[in-house]
Coordinates of C-alpha atoms in Angstrom, one line a residue:
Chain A
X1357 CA 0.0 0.0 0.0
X1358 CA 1.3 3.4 -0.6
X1359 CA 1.8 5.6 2.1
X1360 CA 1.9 9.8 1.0
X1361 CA 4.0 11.4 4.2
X1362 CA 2.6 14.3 3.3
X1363 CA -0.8 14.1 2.4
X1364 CA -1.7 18.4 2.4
X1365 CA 1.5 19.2 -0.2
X1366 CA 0.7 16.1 -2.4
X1367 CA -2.8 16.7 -2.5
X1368 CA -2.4 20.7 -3.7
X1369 CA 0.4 19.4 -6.1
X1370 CA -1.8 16.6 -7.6
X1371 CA -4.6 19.7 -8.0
X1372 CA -2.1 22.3 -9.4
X1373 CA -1.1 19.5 -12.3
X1374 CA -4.5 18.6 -13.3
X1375 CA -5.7 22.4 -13.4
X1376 CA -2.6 23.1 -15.5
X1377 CA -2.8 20.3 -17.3
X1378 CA -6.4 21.1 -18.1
X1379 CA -5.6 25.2 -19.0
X1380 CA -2.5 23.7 -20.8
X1381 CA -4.9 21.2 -22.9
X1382 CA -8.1 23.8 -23.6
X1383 CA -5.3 26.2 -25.1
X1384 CA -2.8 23.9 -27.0
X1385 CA -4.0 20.5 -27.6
X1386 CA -2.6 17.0 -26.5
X1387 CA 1.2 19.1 -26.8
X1388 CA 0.8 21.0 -24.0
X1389 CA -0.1 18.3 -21.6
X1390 CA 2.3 15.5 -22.8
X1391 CA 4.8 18.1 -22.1
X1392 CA 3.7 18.8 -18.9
X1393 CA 3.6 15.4 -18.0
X1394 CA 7.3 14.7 -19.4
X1395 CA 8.5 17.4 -16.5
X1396 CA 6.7 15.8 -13.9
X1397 CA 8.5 12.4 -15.2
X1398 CA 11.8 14.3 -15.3
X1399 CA 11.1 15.6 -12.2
X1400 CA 10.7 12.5 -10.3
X1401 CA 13.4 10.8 -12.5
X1402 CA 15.9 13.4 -11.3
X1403 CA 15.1 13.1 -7.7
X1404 CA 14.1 9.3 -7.2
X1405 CA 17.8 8.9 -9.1
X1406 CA 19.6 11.8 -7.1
X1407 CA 20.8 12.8 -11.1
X1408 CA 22.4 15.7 -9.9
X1409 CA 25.7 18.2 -12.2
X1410 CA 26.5 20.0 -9.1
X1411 CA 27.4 17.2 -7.6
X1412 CA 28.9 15.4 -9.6
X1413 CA 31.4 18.0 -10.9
X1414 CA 32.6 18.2 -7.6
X1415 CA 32.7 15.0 -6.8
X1416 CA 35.5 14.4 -9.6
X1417 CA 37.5 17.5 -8.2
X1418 CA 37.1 16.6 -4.2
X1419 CA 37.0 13.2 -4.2
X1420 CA 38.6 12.2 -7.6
X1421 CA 35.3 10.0 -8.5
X1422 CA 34.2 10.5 -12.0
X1423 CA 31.2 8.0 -12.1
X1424 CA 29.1 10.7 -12.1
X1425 CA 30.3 13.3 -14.8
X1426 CA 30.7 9.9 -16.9
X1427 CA 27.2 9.3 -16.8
X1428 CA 26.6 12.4 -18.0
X1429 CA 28.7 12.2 -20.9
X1430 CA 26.9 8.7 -21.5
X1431 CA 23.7 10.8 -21.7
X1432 CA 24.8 13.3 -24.1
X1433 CA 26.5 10.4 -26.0
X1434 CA 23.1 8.2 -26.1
X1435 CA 20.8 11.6 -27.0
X1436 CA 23.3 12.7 -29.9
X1437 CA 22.4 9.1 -31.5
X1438 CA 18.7 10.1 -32.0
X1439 CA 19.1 13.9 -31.8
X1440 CA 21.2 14.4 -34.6
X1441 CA 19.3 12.1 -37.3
X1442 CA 16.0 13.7 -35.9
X1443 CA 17.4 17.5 -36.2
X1444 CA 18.9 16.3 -39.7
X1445 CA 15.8 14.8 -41.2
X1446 CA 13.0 16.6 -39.4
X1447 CA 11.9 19.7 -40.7
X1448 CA 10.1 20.8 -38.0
X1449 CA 13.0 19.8 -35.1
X1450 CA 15.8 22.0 -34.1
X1451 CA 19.3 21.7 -32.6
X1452 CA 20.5 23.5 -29.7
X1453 CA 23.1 25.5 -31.8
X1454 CA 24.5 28.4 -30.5
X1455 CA 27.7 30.7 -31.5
X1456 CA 31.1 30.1 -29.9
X1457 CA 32.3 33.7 -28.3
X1458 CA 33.2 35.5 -25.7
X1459 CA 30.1 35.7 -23.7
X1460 CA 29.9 31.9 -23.9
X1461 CA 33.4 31.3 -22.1
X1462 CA 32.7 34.3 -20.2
X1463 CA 28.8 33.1 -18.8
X1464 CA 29.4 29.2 -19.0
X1465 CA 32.3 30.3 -16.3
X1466 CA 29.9 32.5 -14.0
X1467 CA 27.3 29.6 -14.1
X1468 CA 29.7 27.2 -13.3
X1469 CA 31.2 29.2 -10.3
X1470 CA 27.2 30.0 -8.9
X1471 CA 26.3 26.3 -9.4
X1472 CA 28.6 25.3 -6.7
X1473 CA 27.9 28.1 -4.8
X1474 CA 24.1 27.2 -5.1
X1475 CA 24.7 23.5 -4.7
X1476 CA 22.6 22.8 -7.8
X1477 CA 22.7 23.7 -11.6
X1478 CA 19.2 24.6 -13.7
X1479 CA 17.4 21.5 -13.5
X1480 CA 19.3 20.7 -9.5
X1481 CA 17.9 24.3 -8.8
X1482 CA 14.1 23.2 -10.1
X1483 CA 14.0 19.4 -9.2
X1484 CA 15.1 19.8 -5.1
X1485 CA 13.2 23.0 -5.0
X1486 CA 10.2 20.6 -5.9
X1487 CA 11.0 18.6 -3.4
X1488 CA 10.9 21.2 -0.4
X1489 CA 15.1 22.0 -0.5
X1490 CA 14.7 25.9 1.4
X1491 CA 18.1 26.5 -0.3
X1492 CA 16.7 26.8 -3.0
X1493 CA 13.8 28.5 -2.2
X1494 CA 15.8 31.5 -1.9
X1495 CA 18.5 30.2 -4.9
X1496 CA 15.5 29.9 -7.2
X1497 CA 14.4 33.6 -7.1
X1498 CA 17.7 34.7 -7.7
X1499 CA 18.0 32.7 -10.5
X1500 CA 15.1 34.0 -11.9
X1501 CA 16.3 37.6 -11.4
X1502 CA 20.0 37.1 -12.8
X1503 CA 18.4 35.7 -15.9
X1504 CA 16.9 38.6 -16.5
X1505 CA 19.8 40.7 -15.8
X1506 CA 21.7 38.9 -18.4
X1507 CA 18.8 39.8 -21.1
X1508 CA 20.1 43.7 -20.6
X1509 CA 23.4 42.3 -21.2
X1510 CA 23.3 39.6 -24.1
X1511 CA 22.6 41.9 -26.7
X1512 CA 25.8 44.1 -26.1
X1513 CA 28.0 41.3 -26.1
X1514 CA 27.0 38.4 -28.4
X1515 CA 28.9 40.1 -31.0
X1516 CA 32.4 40.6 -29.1
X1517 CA 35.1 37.6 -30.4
X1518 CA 32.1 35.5 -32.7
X1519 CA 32.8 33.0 -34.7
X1520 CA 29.3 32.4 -35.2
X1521 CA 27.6 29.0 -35.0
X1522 CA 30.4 25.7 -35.2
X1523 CA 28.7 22.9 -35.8
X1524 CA 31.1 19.4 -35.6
X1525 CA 31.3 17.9 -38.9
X1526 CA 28.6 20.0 -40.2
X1527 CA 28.7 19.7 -43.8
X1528 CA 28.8 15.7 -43.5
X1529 CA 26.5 13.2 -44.3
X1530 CA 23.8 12.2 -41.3
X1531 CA 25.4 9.6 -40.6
X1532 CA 28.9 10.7 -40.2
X1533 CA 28.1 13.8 -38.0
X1534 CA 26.5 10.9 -35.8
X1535 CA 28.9 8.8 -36.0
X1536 CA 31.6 11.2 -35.1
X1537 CA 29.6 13.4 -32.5
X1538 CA 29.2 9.7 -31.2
X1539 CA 32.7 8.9 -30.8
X1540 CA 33.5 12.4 -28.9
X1541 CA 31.4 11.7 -26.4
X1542 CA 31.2 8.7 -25.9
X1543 CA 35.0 8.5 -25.6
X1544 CA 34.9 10.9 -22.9
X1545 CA 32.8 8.6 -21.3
X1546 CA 34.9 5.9 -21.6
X1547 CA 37.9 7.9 -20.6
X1548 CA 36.5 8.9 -17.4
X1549 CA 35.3 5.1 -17.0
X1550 CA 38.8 4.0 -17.7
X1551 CA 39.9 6.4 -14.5
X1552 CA 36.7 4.9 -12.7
X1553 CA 38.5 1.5 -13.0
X1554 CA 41.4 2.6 -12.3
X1555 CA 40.4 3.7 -9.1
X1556 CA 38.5 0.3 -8.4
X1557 CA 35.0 2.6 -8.2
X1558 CA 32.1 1.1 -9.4
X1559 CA 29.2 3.1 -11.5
X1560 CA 26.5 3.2 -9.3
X1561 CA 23.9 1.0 -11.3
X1562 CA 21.1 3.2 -10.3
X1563 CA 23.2 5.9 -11.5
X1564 CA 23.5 3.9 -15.0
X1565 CA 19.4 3.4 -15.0
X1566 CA 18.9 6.8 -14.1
X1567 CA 20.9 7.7 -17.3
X1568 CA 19.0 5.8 -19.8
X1569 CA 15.7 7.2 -18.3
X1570 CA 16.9 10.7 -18.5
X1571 CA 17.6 9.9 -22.5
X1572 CA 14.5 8.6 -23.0
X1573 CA 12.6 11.4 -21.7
X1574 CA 15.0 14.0 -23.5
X1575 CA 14.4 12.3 -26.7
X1576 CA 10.5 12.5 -25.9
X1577 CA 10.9 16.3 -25.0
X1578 CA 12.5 16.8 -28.6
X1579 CA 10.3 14.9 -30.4
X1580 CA 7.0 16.7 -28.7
X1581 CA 8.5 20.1 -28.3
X1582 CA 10.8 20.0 -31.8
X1583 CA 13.5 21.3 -29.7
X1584 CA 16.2 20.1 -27.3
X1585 CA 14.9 20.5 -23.5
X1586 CA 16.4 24.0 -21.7
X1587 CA 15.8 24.9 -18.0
X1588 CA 17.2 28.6 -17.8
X1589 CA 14.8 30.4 -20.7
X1590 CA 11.9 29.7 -18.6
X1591 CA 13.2 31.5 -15.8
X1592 CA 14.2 34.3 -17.6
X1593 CA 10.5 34.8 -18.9
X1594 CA 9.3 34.2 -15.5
X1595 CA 11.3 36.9 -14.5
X1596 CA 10.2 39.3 -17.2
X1597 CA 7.1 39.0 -16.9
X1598 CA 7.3 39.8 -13.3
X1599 CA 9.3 43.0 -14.2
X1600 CA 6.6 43.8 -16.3
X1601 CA 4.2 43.4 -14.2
X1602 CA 5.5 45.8 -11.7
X1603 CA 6.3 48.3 -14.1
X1604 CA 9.8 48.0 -15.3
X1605 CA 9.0 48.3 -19.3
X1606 CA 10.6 45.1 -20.4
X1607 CA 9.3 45.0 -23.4
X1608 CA 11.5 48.0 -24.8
X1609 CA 14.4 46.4 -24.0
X1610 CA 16.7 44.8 -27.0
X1611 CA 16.7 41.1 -26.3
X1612 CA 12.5 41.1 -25.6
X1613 CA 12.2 42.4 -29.2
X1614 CA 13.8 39.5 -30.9
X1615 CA 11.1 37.8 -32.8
X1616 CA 11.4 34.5 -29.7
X1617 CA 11.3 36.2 -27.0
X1618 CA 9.1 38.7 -28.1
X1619 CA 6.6 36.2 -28.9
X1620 CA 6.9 34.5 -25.6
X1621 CA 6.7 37.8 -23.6
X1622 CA 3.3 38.4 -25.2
X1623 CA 1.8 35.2 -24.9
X1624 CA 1.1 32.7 -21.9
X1625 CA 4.2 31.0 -19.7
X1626 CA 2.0 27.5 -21.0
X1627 CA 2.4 28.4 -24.0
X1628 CA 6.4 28.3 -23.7
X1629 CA 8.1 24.9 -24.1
X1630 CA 10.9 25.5 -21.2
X1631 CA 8.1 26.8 -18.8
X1632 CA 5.7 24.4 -19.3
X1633 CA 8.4 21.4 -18.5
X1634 CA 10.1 23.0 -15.4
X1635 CA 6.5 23.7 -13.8
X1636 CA 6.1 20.0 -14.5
X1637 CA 9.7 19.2 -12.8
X1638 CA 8.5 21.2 -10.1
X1639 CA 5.1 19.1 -9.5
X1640 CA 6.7 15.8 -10.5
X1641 CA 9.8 16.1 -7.8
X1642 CA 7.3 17.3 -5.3
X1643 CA 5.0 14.4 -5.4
X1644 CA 7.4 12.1 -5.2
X1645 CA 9.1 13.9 -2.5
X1646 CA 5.8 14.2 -0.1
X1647 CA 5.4 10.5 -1.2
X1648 CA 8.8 9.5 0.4
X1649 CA 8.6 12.4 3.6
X1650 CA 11.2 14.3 2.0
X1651 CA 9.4 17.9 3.2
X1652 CA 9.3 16.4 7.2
X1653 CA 13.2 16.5 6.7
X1654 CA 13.6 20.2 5.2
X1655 CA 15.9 22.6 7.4
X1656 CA 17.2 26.1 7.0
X1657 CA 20.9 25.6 6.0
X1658 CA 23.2 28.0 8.2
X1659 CA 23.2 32.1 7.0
X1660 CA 26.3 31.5 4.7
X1661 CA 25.2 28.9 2.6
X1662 CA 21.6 30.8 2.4
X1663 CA 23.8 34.3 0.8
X1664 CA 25.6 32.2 -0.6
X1665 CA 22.7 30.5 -2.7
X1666 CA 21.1 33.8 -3.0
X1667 CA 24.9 34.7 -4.9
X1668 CA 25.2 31.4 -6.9
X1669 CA 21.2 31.6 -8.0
X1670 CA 22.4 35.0 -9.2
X1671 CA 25.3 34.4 -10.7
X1672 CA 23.9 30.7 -12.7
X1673 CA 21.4 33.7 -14.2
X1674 CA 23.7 35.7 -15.5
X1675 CA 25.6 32.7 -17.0
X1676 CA 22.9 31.2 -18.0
X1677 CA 22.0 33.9 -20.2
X1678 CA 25.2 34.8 -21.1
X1679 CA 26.0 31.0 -22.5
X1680 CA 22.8 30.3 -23.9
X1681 CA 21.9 28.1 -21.6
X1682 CA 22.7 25.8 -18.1
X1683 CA 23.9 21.8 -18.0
X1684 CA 20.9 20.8 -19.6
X1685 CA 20.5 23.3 -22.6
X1686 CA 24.0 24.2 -23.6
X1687 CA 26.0 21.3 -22.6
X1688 CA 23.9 18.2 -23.1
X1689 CA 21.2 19.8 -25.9
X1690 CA 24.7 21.5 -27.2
X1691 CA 26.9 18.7 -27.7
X1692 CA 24.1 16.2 -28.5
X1693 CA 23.1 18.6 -31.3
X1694 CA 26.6 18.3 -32.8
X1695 CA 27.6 22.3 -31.8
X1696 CA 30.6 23.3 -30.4
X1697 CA 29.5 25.7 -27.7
X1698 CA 28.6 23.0 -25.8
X1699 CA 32.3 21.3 -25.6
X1700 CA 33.2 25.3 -25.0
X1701 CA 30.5 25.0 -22.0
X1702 CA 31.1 22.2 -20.7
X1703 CA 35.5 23.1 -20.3
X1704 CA 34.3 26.7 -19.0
X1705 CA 31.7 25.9 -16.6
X1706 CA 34.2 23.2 -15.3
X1707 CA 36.9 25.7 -14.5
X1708 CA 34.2 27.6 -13.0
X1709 CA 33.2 25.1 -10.8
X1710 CA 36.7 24.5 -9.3
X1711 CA 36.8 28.2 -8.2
X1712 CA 33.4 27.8 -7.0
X1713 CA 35.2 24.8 -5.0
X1714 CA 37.6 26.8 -3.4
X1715 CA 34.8 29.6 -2.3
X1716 CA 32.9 26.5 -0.5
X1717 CA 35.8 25.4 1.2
X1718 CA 37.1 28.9 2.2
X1719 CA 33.7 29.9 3.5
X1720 CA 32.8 26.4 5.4
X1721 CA 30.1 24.7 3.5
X1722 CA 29.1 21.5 5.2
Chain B
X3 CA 9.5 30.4 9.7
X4 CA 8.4 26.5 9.2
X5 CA 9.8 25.0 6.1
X6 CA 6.6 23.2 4.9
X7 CA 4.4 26.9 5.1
X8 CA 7.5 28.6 3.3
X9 CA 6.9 26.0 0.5
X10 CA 3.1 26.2 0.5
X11 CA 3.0 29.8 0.0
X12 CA 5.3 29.7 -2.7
X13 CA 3.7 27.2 -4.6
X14 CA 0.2 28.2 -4.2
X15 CA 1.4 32.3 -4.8
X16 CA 3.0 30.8 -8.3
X17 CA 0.3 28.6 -9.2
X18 CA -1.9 32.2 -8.9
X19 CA 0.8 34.1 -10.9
X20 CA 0.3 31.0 -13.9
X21 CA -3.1 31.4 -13.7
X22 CA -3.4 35.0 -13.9
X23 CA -1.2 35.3 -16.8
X24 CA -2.4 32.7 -18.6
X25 CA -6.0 34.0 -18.5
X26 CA -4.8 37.7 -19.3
X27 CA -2.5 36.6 -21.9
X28 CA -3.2 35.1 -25.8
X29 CA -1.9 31.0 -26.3
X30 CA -1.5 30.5 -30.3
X31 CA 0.8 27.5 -29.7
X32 CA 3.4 25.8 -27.9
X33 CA 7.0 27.0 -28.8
X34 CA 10.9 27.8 -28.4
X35 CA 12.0 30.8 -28.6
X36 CA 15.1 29.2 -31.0
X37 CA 11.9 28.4 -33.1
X38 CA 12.4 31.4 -35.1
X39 CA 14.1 32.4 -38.4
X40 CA 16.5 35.5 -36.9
X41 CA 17.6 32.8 -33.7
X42 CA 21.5 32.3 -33.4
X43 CA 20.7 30.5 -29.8
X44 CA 18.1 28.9 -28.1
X45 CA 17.1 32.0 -26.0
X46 CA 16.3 33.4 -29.7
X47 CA 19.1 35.6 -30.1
X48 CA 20.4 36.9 -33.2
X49 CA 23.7 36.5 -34.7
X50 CA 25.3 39.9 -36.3
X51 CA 24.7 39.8 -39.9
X52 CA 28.0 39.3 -42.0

């Protein structure tokens, strides 16, 4: 028999998806609510498997244990193997391409320094603050406001040092942009296993499962959305619209009259792919958390890890937006697409991170 | 301030916020902001014309 800890926050989660769901469905068809639903999966997914970036960053760096970060390369390796053929032959489906200059190696740092700061990256940020984390109940906001931040900035330097898109064997045949996308990653993967060996560490098998369901759902996400999944866009549109709505005029600003974002800014946050999944993440992590008494376990961390998350949520915003994107829609949409920036990303927001390291250590994080 | 009311509030305050906007604001489709012809990047962003 199943027995819900917390029967008050899973019953007003339960009612804030179906009411969603059903707005979600009245407006855009069976779309809307299969993407709903594929966040509350991912959601769950993440927590039930603890599939955390954060973490496992720093778990190479402090500990020297590279299961995790493997994984995640075994992710982006088993999403480029349907992504690319999908992007290639599907009109309607796009890649997570993005140009490689300064504002990339520039933001992909930042983020990677606030992710440690914040002890979570885009999807860490949205998946534990479903599931009651108070850190990031005050990390989240900031998040939301740094993205913003960084839509004032974008504009003035997405020019600086461009090279423009670089897509990785771009002008091949399908098959051979798989193939060799395929062997990049997957040979970091193996690298990193080869070091896991070494060290006589085993890959967690719920770790491995965890993968494989995270690449399932991804694929499903870019199959019903026609685009790879991203965390950070919806938070900068939650943000903006928030702004707006207290009178800060948004709207005249550069980035918000780009055709995209002009368009999202005008219309409903269900009507934007991004939003519509982390809402679901947010529900999906929640349930499972009241399910499994997470929330009777939820403490205020000490005053210097709150500021600190308040910094890092801050910081990952300004990154975010800055890089096009967080773990999720820069490095794995970015490298499974094939594009460059997300190898760029990925080396970046791993220096970043170290630093970010150092800060925890200097200021006592537990 | 209890952990589980912080929470509630928060959710129930957003859920508001959704609703509000979505009934004060027009739904033609779902979509990407990278869905577009100018985007350079997911976010939408242009690349400078060469």
């Amino acid at each position: 028999m199943l027995i819900i800890s917390n029967i008050g926050i899973f019953t007003l989660l339960t009612l804030a998806g179906l009411f969603l769901g059903l707005l979600s469905f009245f407006d855009s068809g069976s779309q809307g609510i299969i993407l709903l639903l594929l966040g509350i999966s991912l959601g769950g997914v993440f927590l039930f498997f603890q599939y955390g970036f954060a973490s496992g960053w720093r778990s190479l760096i402090v500990n020297k244990n590279p299961s995790m970060i493997s994984c995640h390369f075994l992710l982006a390796s088993l999403c480029c193997v349907i992504f690319i053929p999908l992007i290639e032959l599907s009109p309607n489906i796009i890649g997570s391409y993005a140009p490689v200059n300064l504002s990339l190696l520039i933001g992909a740092f930042i983020f990677g320094f606030g992710m440690q700061l914040a002890n979570g990256c885009g999807s860490g940020v949205l998946f534990t603050f479903g599931s009651g984390s108070t850190r990031m109940m005050v990390a989240l906001p900031f998040f939301i406001i740094g993205s913003v931040i960084g839509t004032f900035m974008l504009p003035f330097v997405i020019d600086i040092m461009s090279l423009g898109q670089i897509i990785i064997a771009g002008n091949a045949t399908v098959i051979y942009k798989t193939l060799v996308n395929f062997i990049a990653l997957f040979g970091v993967f193996l690298l990193f296993h080869m070091y896991v060996r070494k060290r006589n560490i085993m890959i967690d098998k719920k770790l491995l499962l965890g993968t494989f369901a995270v690449a399932i759902l991804c694929v499903l996400v870019l199959i019903f959305s026609g685009s790879p999944w991203g965390v950070t866009y919806g938070f900068t549109l939650w943000g903006a619209k928030l702004f707006q709505s207290v009178g800060i005029p948004i709207e005249s600003f550069t980035f918000w009259n780009y055709s995209g974002p002009k368009r999202s800014l005008e219309h409903s946050v269900l009507s934007d792919t991004s939003s519509l999944i982390n809402i679901g993440m947010i529900i999906g992590a929640g349930l499972l958390a009241s399910m499994i008494g997470l929330f009777s376990s939820a403490k205020w961390p000490p005053k210097v890890e709150l500021i600190s998350a308040a910094i890092g949520g801050l910081l990952m915003g300004i990154g975010a937006r800055l890089s096009f994107g967080c773990n999720i829609g820069a490095f794995l949409g970015g490298t499974a697409s094939g594009s460059l920036h997300g190898w760029i990303w990925f080396a970046m927001a791993f220096v970043g991170t170290y630093f970010g390291i150092i800060y925890r250590d200097k200021v006592g994080f537990r | 301030m209890n952990e589980k009311k912080v929470y509630i509030i928060i959710i129930i305050l957003t859920l508001t916020l959704i609703i509000y906007d979505h009934l004060t604001s027009p739904v033609l489709s779902i979509s990407s902001p990278g869905q577009t012809e100018e985007a350079c990047a997911p976010c939408g962003a242009p690349c400078k014309e060469e």
